[in-house]
JSON list of C-alpha atoms and ligand atoms in Angstrom, two decimals:
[
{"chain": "A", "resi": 1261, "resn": "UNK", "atom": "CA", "xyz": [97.30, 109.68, 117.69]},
{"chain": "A", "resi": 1262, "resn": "UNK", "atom": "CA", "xyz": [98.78, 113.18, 116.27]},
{"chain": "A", "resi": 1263, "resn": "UNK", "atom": "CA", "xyz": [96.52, 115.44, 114.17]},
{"chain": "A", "resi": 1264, "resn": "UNK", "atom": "CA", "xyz": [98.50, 116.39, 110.56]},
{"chain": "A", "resi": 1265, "resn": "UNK", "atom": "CA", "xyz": [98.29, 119.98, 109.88]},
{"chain": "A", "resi": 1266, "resn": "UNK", "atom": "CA", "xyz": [99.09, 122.22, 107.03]},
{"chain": "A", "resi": 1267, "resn": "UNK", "atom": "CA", "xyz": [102.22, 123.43, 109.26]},
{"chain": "A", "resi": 1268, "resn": "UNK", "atom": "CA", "xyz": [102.93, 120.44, 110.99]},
{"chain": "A", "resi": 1269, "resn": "UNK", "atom": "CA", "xyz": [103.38, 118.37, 108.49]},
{"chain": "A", "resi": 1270, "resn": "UNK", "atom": "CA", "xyz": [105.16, 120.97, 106.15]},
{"chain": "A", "resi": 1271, "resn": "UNK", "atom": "CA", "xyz": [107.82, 121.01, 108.67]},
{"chain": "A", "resi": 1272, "resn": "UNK", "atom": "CA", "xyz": [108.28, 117.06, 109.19]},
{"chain": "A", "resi": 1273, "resn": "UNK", "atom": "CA", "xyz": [108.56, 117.09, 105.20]},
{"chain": "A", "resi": 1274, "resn": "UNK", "atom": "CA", "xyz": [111.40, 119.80, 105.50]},
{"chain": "A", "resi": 1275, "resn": "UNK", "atom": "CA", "xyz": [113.37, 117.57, 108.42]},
{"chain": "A", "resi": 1276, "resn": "UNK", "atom": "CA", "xyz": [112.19, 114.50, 106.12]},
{"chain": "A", "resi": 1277, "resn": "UNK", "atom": "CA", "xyz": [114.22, 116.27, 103.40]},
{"chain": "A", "resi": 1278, "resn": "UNK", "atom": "CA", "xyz": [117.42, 116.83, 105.67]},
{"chain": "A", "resi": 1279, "resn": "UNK", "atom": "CA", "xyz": [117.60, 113.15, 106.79]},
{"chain": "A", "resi": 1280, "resn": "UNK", "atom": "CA", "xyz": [116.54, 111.29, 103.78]},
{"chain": "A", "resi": 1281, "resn": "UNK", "atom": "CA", "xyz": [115.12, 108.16, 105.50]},
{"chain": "A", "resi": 1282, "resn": "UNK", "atom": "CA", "xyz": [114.05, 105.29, 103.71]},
{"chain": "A", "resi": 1283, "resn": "UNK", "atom": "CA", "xyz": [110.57, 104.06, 103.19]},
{"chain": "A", "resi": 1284, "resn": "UNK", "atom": "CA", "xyz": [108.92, 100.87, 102.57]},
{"chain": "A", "resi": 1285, "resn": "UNK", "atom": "CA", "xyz": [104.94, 100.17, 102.36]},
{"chain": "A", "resi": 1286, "resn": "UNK", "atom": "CA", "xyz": [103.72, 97.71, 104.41]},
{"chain": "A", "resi": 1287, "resn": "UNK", "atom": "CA", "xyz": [100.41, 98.16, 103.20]},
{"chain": "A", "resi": 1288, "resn": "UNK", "atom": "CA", "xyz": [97.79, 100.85, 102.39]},
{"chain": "A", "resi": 1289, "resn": "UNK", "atom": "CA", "xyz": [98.46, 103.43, 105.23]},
{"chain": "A", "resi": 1290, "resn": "UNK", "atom": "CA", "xyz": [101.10, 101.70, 107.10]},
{"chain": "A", "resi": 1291, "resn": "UNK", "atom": "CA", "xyz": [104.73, 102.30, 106.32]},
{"chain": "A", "resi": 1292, "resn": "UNK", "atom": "CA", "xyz": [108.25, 101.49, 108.17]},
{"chain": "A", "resi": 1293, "resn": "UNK", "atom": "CA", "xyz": [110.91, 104.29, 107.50]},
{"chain": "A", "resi": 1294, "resn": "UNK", "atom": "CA", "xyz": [114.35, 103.69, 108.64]},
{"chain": "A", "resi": 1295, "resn": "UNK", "atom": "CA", "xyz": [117.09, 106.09, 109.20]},
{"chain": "A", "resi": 1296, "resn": "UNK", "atom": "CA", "xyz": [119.65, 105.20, 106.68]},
{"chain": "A", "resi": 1297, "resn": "UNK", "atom": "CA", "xyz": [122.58, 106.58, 109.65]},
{"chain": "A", "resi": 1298, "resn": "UNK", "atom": "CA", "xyz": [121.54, 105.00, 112.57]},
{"chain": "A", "resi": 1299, "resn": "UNK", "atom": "CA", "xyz": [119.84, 101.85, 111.23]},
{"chain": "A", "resi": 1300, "resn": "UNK", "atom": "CA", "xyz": [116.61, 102.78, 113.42]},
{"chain": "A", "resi": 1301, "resn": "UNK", "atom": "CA", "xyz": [113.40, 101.72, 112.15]},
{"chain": "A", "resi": 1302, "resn": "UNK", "atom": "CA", "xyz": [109.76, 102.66, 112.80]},
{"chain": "A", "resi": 1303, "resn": "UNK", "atom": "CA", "xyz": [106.21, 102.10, 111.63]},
{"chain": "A", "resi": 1304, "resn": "UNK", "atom": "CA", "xyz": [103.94, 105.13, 110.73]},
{"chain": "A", "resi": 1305, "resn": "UNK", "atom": "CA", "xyz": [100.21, 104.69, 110.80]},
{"chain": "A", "resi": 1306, "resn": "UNK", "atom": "CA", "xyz": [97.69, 106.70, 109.49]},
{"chain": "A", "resi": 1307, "resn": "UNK", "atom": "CA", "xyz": [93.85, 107.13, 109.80]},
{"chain": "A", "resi": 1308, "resn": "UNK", "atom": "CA", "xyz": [91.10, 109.57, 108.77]},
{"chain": "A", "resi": 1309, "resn": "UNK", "atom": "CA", "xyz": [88.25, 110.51, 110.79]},
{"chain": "A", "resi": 1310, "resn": "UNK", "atom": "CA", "xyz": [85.62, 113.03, 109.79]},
{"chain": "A", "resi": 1311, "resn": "UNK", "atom": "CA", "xyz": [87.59, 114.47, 107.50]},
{"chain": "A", "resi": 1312, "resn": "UNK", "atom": "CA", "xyz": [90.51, 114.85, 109.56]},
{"chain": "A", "resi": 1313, "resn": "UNK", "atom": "CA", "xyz": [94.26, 113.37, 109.19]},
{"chain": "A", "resi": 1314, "resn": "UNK", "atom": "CA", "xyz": [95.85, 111.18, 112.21]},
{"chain": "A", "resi": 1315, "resn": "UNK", "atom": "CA", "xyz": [99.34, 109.87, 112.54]},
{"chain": "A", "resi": 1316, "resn": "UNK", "atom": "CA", "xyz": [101.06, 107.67, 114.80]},
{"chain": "A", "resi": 1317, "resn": "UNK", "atom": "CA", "xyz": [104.58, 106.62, 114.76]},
{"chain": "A", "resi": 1318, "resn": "UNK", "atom": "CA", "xyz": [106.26, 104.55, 117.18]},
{"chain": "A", "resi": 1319, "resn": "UNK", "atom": "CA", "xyz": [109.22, 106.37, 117.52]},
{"chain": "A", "resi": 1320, "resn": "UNK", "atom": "CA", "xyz": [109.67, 108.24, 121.28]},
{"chain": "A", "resi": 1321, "resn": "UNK", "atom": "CA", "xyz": [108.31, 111.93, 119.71]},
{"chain": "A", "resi": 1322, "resn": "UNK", "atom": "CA", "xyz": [105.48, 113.00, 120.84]},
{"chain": "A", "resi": 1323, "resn": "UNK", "atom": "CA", "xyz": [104.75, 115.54, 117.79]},
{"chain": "A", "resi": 1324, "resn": "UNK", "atom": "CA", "xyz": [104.53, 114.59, 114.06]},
{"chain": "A", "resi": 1325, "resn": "UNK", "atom": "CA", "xyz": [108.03, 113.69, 113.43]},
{"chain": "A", "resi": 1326, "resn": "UNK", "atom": "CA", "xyz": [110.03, 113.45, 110.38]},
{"chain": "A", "resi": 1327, "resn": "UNK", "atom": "CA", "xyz": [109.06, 109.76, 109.65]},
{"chain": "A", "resi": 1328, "resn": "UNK", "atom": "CA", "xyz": [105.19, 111.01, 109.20]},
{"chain": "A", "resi": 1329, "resn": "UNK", "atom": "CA", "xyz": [107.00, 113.44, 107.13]},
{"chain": "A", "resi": 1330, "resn": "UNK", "atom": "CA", "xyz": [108.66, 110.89, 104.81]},
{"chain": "A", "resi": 1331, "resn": "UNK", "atom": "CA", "xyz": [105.82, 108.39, 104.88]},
{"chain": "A", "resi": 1332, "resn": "UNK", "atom": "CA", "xyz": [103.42, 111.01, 103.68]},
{"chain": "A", "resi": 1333, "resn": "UNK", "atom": "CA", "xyz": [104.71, 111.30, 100.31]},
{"chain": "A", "resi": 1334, "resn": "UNK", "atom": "CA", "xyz": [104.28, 107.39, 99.36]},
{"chain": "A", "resi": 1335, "resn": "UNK", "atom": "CA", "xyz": [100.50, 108.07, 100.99]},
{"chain": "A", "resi": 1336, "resn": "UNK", "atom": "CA", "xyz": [99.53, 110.64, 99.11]},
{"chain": "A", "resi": 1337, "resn": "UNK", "atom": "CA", "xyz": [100.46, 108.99, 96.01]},
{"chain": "A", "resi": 1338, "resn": "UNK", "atom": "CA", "xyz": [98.88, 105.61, 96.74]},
{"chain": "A", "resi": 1339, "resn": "UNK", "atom": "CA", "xyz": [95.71, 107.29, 98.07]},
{"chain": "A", "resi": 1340, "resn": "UNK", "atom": "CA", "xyz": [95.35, 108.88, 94.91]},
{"chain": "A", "resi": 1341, "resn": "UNK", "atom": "CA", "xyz": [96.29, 105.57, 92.55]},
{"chain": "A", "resi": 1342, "resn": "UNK", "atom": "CA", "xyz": [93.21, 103.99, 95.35]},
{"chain": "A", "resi": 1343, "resn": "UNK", "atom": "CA", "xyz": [91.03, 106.97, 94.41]},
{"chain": "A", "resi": 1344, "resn": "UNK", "atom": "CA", "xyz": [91.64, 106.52, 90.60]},
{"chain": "A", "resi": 1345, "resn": "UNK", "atom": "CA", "xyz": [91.11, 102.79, 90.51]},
{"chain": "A", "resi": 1346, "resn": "UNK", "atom": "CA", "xyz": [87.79, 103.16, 92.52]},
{"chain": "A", "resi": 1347, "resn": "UNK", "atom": "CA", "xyz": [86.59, 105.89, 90.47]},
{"chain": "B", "resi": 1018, "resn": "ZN", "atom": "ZN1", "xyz": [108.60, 108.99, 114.24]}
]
């Protein structure tokens, strides 16, 4: 499990950027992204604990890697539509 940072993850979004991947929701915090280019798909997780952001993808990197970087985007916006609903 990989802890998201202000700079970590502002540099998977850059790479995210570059490489365009797709993303589909498998449900709330769990997404598969698949490079368009090589046809390579993977499953990003992630979790909060005591404030704090995890991530894990099951791609080989061992850092937060560009598919956190995509699949953050989608998050953010269904955590907030989950946020307004329960409000
Ligand atoms: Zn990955």
């Amino acid at each position: 499990m990989l802890e998201i940072t202000k700079e970590n993850i502002e540099k998977a979004i850059e790479k995210a950027r570059a490489t365009k991947p797709k993303v589909k929701v498998l449900e709330f915090r769990r997404y598969a992204v698949t490079n368009k280019t090589t046809g390579a798909n993977y499953e990003v997780t992630f979790t909060k604990i005591g404030g704090k952001k995890f991530a894990d993808c099951t791609c080989p990197a061992t850092k937060i890697c560009y598919h956190i970087g995509a699949s953050i985007g989608a998050h953010i916006v269904l955590a907030e539509q989950m946020h307004t609903a329960t409000a």
